[in-house]
Structures are given as structure tokens and as C-alpha cells.
Short mmCIF file of C-alpha atoms in Angstrom, two decimals:
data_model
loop_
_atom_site.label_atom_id
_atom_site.label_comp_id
_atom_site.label_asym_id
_atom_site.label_seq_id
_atom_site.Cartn_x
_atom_site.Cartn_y
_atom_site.Cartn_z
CA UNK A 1 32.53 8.07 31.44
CA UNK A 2 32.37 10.17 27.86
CA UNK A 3 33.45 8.90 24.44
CA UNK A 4 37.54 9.71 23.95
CA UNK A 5 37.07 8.99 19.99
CA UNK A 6 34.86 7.72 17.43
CA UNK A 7 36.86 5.90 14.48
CA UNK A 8 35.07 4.15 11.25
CA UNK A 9 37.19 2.08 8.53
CA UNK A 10 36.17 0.23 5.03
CA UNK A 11 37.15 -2.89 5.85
CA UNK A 12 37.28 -5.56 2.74
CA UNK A 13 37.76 -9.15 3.16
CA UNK A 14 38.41 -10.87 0.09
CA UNK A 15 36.33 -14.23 -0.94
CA UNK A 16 38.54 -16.88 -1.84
CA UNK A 17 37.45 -17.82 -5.57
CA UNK A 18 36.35 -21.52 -4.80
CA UNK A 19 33.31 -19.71 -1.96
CA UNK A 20 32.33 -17.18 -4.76
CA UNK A 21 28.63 -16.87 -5.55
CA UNK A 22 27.18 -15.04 -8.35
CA UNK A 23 23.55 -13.71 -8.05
CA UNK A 24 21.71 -10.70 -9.32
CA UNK A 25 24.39 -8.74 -7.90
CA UNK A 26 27.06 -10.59 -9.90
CA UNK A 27 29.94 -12.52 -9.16
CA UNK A 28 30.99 -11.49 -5.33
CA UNK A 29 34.98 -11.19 -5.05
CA UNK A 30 34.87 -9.11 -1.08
CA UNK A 31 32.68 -8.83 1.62
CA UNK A 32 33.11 -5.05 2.96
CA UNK A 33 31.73 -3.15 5.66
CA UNK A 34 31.89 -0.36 7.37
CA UNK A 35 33.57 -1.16 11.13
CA UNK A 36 33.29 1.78 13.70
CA UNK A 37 35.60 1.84 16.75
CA UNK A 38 34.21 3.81 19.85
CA UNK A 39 36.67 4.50 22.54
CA UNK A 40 35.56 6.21 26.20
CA UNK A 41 38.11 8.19 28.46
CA UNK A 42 38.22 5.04 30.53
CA UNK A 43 39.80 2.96 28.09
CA UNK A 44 36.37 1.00 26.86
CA UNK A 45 35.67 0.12 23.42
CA UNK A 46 32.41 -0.70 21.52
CA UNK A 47 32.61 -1.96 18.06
CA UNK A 48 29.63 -0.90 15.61
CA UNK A 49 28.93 -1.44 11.98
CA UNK A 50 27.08 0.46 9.20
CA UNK A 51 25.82 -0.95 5.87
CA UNK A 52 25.31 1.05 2.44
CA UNK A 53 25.11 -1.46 -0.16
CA UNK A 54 23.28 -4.00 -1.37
CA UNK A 55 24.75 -7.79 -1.07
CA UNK A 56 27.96 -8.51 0.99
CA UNK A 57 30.23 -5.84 -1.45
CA UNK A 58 29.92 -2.61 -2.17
CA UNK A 59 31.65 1.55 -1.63
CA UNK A 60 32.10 2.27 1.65
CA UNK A 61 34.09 5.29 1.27
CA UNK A 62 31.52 7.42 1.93
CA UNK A 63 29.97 6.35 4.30
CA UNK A 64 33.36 6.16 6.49
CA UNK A 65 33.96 9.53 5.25
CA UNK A 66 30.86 11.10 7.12
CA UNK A 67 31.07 8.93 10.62
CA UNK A 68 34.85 10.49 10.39
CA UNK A 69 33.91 14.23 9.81
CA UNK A 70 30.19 14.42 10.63
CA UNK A 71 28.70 11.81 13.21
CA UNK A 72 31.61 10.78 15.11
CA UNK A 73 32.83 14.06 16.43
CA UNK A 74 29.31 15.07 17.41
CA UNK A 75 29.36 11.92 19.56
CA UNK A 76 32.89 12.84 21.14
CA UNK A 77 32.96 14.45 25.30
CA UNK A 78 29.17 12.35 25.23
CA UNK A 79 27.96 9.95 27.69
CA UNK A 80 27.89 6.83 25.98
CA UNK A 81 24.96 5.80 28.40
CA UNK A 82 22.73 7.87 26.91
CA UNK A 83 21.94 6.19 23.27
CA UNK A 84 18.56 6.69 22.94
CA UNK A 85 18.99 10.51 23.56
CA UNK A 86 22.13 10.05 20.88
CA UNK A 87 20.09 8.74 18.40
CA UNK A 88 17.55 10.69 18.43
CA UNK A 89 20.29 13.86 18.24
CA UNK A 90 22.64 12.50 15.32
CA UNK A 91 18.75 11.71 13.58
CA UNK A 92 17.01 15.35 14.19
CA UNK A 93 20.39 17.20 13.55
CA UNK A 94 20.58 21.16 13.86
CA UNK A 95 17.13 21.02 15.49
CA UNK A 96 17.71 18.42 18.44
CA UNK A 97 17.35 20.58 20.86
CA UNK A 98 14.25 21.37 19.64
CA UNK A 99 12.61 18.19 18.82
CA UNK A 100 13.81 17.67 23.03
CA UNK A 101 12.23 19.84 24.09
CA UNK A 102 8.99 19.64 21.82
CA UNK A 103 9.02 15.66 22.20
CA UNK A 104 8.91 14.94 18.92
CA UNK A 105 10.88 14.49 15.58
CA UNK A 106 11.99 17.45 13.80
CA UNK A 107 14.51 15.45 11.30
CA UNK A 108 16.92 16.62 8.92
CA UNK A 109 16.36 16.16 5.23
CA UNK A 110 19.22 13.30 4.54
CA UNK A 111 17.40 11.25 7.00
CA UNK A 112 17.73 8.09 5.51
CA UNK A 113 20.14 5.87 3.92
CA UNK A 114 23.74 6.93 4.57
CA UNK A 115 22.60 9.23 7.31
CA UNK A 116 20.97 6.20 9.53
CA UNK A 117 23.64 3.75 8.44
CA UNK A 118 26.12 6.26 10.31
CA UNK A 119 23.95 6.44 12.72
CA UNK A 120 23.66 2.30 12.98
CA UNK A 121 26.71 1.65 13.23
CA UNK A 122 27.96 4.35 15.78
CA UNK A 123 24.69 2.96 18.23
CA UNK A 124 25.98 -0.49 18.22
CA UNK A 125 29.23 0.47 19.84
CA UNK A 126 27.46 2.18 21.99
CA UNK A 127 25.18 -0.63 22.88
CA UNK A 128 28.63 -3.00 23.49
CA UNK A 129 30.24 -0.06 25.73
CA UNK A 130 27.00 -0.05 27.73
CA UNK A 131 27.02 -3.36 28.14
CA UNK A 132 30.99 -3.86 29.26
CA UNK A 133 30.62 -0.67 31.55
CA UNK A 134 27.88 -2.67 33.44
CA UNK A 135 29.55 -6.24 33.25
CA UNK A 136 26.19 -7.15 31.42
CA UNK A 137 25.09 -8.45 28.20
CA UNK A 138 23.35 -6.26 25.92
CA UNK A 139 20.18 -8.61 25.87
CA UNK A 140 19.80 -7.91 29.29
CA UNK A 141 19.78 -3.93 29.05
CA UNK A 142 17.39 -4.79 26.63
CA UNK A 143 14.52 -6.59 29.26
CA UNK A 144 16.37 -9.84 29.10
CA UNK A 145 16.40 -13.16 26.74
CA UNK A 146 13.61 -15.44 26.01
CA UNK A 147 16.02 -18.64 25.87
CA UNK A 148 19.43 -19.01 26.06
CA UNK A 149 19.45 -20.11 22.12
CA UNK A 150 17.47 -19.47 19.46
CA UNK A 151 16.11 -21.31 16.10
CA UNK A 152 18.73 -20.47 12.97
CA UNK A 153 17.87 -20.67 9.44
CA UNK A 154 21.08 -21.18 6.90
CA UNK A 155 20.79 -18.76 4.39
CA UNK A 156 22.18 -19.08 0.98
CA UNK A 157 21.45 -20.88 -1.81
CA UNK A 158 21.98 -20.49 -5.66
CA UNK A 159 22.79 -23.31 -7.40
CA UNK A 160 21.31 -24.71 -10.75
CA UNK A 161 18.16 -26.93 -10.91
CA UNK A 162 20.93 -30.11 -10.60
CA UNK A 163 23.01 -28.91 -7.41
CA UNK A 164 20.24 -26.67 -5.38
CA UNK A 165 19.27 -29.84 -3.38
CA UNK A 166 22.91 -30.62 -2.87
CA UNK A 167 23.77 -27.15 -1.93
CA UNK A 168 21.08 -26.76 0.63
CA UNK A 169 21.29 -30.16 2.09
CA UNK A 170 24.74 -29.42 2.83
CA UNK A 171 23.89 -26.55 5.09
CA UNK A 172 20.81 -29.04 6.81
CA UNK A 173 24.32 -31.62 7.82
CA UNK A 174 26.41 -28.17 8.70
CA UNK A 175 25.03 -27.32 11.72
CA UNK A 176 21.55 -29.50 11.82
CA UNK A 177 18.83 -26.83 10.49
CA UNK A 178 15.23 -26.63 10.56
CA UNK A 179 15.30 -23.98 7.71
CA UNK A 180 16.83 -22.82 4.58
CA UNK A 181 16.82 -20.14 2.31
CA UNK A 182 17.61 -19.95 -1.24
CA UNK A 183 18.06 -16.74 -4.05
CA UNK A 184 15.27 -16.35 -6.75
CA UNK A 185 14.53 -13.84 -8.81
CA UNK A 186 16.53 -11.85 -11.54
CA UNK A 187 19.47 -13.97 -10.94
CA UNK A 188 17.76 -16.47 -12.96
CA UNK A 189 16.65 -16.23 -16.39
CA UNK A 190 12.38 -16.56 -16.04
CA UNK A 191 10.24 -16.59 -13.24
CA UNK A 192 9.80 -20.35 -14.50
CA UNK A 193 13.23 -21.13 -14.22
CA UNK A 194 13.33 -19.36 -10.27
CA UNK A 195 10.25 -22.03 -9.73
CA UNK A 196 12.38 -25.17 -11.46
CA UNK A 197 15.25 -24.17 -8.64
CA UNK A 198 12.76 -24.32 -5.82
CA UNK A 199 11.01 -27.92 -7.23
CA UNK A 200 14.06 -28.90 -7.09
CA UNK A 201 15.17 -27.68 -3.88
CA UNK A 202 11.98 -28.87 -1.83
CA UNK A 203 12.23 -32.56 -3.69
CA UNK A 204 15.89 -32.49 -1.87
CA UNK A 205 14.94 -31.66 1.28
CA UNK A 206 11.71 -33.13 1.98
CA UNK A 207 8.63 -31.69 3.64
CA UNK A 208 10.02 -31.63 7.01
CA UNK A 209 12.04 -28.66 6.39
CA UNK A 210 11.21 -24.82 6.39
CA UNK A 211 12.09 -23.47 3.05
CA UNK A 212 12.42 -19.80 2.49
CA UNK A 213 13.22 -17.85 -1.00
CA UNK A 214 14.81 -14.36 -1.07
CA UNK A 215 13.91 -12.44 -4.89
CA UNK A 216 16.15 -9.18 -3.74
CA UNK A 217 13.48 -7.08 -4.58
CA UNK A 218 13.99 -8.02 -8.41
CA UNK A 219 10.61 -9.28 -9.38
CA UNK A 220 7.91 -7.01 -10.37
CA UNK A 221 4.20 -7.75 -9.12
CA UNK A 222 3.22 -9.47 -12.26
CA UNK A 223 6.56 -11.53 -12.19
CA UNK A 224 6.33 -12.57 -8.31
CA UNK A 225 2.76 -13.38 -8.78
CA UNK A 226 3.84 -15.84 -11.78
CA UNK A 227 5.96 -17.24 -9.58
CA UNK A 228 4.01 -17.83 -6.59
CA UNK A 229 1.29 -19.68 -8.77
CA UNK A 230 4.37 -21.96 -9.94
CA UNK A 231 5.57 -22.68 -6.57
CA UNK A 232 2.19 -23.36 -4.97
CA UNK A 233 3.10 -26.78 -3.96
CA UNK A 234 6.62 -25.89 -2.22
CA UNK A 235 4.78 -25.20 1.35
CA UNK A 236 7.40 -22.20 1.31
CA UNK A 237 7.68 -20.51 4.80
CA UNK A 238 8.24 -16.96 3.31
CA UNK A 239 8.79 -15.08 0.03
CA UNK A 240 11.42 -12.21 0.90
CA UNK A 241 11.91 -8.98 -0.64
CA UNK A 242 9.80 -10.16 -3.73
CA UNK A 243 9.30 -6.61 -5.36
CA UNK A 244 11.22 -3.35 -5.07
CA UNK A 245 11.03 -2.20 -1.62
CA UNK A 246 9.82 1.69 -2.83
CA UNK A 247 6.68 0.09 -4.04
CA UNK A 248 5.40 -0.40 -0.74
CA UNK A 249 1.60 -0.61 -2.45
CA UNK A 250 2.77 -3.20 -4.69
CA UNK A 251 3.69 -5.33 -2.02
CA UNK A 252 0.56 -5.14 -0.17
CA UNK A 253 -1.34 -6.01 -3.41
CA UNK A 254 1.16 -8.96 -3.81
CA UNK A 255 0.38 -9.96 -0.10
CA UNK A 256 -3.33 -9.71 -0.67
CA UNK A 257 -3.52 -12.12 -3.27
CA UNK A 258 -0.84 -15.10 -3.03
CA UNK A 259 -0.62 -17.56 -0.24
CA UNK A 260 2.85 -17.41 0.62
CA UNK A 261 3.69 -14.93 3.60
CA UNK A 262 6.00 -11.92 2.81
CA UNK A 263 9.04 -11.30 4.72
CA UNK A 264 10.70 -7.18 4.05
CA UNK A 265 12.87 -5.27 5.56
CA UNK A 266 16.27 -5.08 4.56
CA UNK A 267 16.08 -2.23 2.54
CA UNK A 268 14.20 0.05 4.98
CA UNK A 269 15.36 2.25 7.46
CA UNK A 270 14.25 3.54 11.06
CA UNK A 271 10.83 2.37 12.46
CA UNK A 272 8.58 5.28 10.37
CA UNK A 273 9.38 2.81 7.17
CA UNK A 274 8.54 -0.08 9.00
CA UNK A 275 5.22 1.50 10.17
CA UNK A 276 4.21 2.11 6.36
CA UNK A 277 4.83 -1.77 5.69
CA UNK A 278 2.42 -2.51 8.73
CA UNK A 279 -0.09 0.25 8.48
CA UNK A 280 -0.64 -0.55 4.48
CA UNK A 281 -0.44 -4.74 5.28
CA UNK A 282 1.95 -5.36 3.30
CA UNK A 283 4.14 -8.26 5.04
CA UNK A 284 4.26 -10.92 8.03
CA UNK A 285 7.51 -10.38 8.83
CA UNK A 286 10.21 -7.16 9.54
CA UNK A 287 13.70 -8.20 8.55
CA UNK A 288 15.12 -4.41 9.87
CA UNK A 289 18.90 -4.92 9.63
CA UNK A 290 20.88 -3.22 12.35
CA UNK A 291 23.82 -2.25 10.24
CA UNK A 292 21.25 0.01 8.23
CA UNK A 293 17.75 0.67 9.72
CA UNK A 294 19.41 2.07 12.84
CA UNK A 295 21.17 0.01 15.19
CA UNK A 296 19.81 -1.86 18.36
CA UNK A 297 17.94 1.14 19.56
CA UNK A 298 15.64 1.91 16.58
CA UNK A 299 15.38 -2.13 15.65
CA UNK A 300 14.08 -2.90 19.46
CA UNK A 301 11.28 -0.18 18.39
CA UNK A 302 10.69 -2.19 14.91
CA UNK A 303 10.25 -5.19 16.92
CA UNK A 304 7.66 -3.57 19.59
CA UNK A 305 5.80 -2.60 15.98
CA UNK A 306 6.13 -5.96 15.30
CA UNK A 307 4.63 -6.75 18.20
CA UNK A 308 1.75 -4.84 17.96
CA UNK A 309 0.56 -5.37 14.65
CA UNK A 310 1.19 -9.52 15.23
CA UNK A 311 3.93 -9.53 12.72
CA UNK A 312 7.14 -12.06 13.45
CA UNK A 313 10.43 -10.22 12.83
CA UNK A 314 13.42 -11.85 11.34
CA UNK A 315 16.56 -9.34 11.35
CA UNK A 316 18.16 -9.34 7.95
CA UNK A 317 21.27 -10.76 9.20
CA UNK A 318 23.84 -11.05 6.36
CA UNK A 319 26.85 -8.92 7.80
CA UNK A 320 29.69 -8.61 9.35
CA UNK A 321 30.33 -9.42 13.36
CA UNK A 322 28.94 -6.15 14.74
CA UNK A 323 25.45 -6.28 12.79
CA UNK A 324 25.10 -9.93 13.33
CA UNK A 325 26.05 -10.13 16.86
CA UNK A 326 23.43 -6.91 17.39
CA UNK A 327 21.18 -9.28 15.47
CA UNK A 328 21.60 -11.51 18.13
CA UNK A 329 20.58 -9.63 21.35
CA UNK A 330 17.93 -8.05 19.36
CA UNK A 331 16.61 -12.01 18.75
CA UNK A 332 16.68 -12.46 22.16
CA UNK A 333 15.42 -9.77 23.55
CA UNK A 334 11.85 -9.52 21.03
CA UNK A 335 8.92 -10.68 21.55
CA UNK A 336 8.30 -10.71 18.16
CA UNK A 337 11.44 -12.21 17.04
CA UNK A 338 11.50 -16.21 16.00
CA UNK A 339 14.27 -16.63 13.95
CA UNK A 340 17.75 -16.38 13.15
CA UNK A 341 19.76 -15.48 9.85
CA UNK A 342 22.91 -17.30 9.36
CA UNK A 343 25.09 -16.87 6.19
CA UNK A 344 26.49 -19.89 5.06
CA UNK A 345 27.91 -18.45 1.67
CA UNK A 346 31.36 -17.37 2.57
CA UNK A 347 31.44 -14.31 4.94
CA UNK A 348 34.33 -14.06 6.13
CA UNK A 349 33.79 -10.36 7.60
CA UNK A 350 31.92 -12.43 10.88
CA UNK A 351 33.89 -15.79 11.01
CA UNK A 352 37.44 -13.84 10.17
CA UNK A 353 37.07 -10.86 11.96
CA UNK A 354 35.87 -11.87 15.23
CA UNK A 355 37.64 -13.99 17.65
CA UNK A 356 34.88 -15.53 18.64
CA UNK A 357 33.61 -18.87 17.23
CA UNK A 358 30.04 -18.02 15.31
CA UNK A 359 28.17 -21.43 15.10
CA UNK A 360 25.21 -23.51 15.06
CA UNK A 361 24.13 -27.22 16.12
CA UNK A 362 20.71 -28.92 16.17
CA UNK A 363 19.63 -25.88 14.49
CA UNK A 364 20.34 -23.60 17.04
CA UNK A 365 22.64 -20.53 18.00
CA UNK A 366 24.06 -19.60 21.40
CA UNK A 367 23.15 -15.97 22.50
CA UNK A 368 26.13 -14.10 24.16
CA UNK A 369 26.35 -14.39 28.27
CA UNK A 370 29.32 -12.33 28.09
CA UNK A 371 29.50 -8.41 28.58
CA UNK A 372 28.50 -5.89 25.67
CA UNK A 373 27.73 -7.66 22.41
CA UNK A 374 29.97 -10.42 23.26
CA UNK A 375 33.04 -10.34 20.89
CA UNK A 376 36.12 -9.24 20.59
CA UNK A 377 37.68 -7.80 17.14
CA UNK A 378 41.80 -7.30 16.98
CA UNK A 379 42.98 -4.12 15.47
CA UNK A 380 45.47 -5.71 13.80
CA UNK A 381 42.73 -7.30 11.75
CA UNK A 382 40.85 -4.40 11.03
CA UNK A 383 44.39 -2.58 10.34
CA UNK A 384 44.86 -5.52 7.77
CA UNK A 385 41.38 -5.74 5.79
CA UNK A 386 41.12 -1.80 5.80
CA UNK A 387 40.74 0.20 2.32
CA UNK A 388 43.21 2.98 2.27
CA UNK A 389 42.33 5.89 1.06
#
């Protein structure tokens, strides 16, 4: 079996305006991706995804550009069966051979950001073939599943002080969760008025539910401390991305002196970031995203970090069907892992572009039984929803 032809597009669904949300990164109109297509000489195909941008919208051209012309041909005539040795070429570059033969990493310089979110996206769909050339689900390529569902947290939130209890409680009745997350941060107009939200969110909800808040990286240390002092009360589960993820010693200082664990991730790529946030004890909890810190190979290696510095890992999960459904087998196959991200503001690029039905009851979410990453994606959709250009 070799790869026949690797194929990305910029796919765009639009939001209907009644599901738009507007947070630090504005008023959301799409959700975009970018969707990679990997087809062997046998007639299998794997579907991958790779992420760029911050939030659900964003320019994808690029990035499609260099899985086209760069990363996809170099995976063309390969055996798809061997993505760790893939990964590890498309990531060292003009010197894989050598960092084979030497056994370690010789990288090339653009070895972050657009590079690894090719990269990402092209090792999912290589995960999925895998898994449909052995009849298998990914999970179990992976060392198997701890359950056969896992705990889900709806993730969302960013109403006003008078509709945030109404917004999340809504999501609690949805599909019966344990745990909700809300937006704080520069969206809002003080660090007071981000507290005044959450009040008002954990007054709704009661005690008996996890509460989470996600700050996009928009406070600053002073700011997020100010906050944390405010919210004291709220019993909050985690305090995501609270400062900008390049100041990696700002966030351990922030750890060090609130009470509130901190959850990063999102914004980091491959497992040499994610050893900085452990080595300099700076969070409780990985939130790698597969779309961007390097598909299911490099976030199975983020979770066995995880593992060994006692951290919990919580994918950052807000994507389309091929990063969420690699979210998935990751989940299950982790030690480490003890939660699940689900989007509940609109997102249509999982619940319109897969066949499959994504949902959740009593608070929990089905893994896939069924071969590769377990869904199915019609090329007439992709066909439709795809940026020309």
C-alpha cells in the first residue's frame, strides 16, 4: 500500500447570523479549516485537518498552499504505515536522513506554526488510513481505550452578566454535563467585569457543576492575577490560556501564586513546547490540539509528558471533524487524558461536514468502534464549502 495523492482544501462554513458569537476575536461569520484528503493506490482514504488561526475563522490559503506544493508530494509513493517515521521526515526536512540515522532531531528552521500544522493535518489521515487498512479503530493502534465513553465538558459561553447563567444552563439540559466553560478576558471591558460574568455564571449553575474559564491568552499577569483574587469564591476547575502563551515564565509565576489550576496548550506546537510548560511548572493541564501541535502522533507523546510530570491533559478541541474526532482516540487512548472538549457555539465544520452524528448524553461522548477515526466526510461537501482560489 503507498499514498496515490495527498489533497488539502480551505473549507469555510458559514455561521448562520442568529449562532454568531462575538469575543476578543470579534464577531465570527465562518468556521474554516484546512481539510486534507489522503488517497493510497488501493483506493483508501484518510481525512486530516490542519489549523493556523486563532478562533473558529481565519486564512487558510497558505497553509493549503504548502500541503499542495511542499508536504503532500513528499508524502506521495510512501507507506502510509509508517507515520511516525513520516513525521519525523516532513519535521527534520533536508536533513532526515540524517537525524535517522543519528537518532535524533536535526529540524528545519520553519519548524513551527504553519510547518507542524501541515504536518498535523497530513498525520491524521494517515492515522484514519491505518486504521481502515487494519479494520481497527485508531484508539486501538494507539494501546487501546480506557472506557468506551468519556466525560465531556460544553464549551462556550459569552453572554452578559444577565444571560451567562441562561446560556450555560442551556448547554447543562443539551446533552446533561458535568462541566462548562465560559470566555473571559479582553472580550470584556475590565478584569472586574470578566469576574461579574463568572458570579453570575456559578450563581446559575450551582456548586455541583465544574466551571471552567478560557481568557485566550488576553490577560497580562497583573490582569489575570486581579482576576483570580475576584473570582476566589467560584471553585473554578481551571483558568485556560490566561496570559500570552510566549510568556511561558509569566505563566509559571501566575501558577505559583493563585489557587486556580492552569490549563495551556492550544497555542503550542510539538511536544519540545509542551516540555518547556512542564519543565518551568507552569500548568496542570496540556490542551495540545491535533489540528496544530502535530497530529495524533506527536499529541500521544504530549500526553506520555503528561503522564510523567502528573499533569491531566485536555485536547483543545474546538475544530472541525478531523481534529475533533483525533481528539477523540487521543482521549481514549491517554493515561493522562480526563476530559473532553465539546463546542456548543455553532460549528458547523464537525456537525455539517461529517456524516456522522457528534453527540453527548449524561455528560458523556461515545468513542468510535468503527475503523480509522470513525467518520465519513462526502466530497461533495467539501467541493461545496471550499474557498476557490
Amino acid at each position: 500500500m503507498r499514498v496515490k495523492s495527498v489533497q488539502a482544501w480551505w473549507v469555510q462554513f458559514p455561521i448562520e447570523s442568529q449562532r454568531q458569537h462575538v469575543s476578543d476575536f470579534g464577531r465570527l461569520t465562518t468556521f474554516d479549516a484546512a481539510i486534507v484528503r489522503v488517497e493510497t493506490d488501493d483506493g483508501l482514504i484518510g481525512w486530516g485537518e490542519g489549523k493556523n488561526a486563532a478562533g473558529s475563522a481565519g486564512f487558510y490559503g497558505t497553509l493549503v498552499h504548502m500541503i499542495n506544493t511542499e508536504f503532500g508530494p513528499k508524502v506521495v509513493d510512501r507507506d502510509p504505515a509508517d507515520v511516525t517515521y513520516i513525521w519525523e521526515d516532513l519535521y527534520n526536512g533536508v536533513r532526515a536522513e540524517k537525524a535517522r540515522s543519528h537518532g535524533h532531531s536535526m529540524p528545519d528552521l520553519a519548524r513551527r506554526g504553519l510547518s507542524v500544522a501541515a504536518i498535523s493535518a497530513i498525520d491524521i489521515a494517515l492515522w484514519d488510513i491505518l486504521g481502515k487498512s487494519q479494520g481497527v479503530p485508531v484508539w486501538k493502534l494507539l494501546g487501546g481505550r480506557k472506557a468506551d465513553r468519556l466525560p465531556a465538558y460544553a464549551s462556550g459561553g459569552w453572554e452578559n452578566p444577565e444571560r451567562i447563567g441562561e446560556q450555560l444552563t442551556s448547554y447543562i439540559d443539551y446533552g446533561g454535563f458535568n462541566a462548562v466553560k465560559m470566555r473571559v478576558g479582553a472580550m470584556d471591558a475590565s478584569p472586574h467585569a470578566s469576574a461579574e460574568r463568572v458570579r453570575a455564571a456559578r450563581r446559575a449553575i450551582g456548586p455541583d457543576v465544574e466551571l471552567m474559564v478560557d481568557a485566550h491568552g488576553t490577560f497580562t499577569v497583573g490582569t489575570a492575577r486581579r482576576f483570580a483574587e475576584m473570582v476566589r469564591d467560584c471553585d473554578l476547575a481551571w483558568f485556560e490560556e490566561p496570559i500570552s502563551g510566549d510568556d511561558k515564565q509569566g505563566m509559571a509565576e501566575l501558577r505559583a501564586s493563585i489557587p486556580i489550576p492552569i490549563a495551556a496548550g492550544e497555542s503550542e506546537a510539538t511536544r519540545f513546547d509542551f516540555r518547556e510548560l512542564a519543565t518551568l511548572r507552569a500548568v496542570d493541564i496540556f490542551q495540545p490540539d491535533p489540528g496544530y501541535a502535530g497530529g495524533i502522533t506527536e499529541c500521544m507523546r504530549i500526553g506520555t509528558l503528561a503522564s510523567t510530570f502528573n499533569l491531566g491533559l485536555a485536547p483543545h478541541l474546538w475544530a472541525g471533524a478531523p481534529c475533533f474526532f483525533a481528539g477523540l482516540h487521543i482521549c481514549a487512548a491517554s493515561p493522562a487524558s480526563f476530559t473532553v472538549e465539546f463546542s456548543l457555539g455553532a460549528n458547523p465544520m464537525i456537525h455539517d461536514l461529517a456524516k456522522e452524528t457528534v453527540a453527548v448524553s449524561d455528560g458523556m461522548i461515545q468513542i468510535p468502534d468503527t475503523p480509522g477515526l470513525g467518520l465519513n466526510i462526502s466530497d461533495k461537501t467539501i467541493r461545496d464549502f471550499a474557498v476557490q482560489g
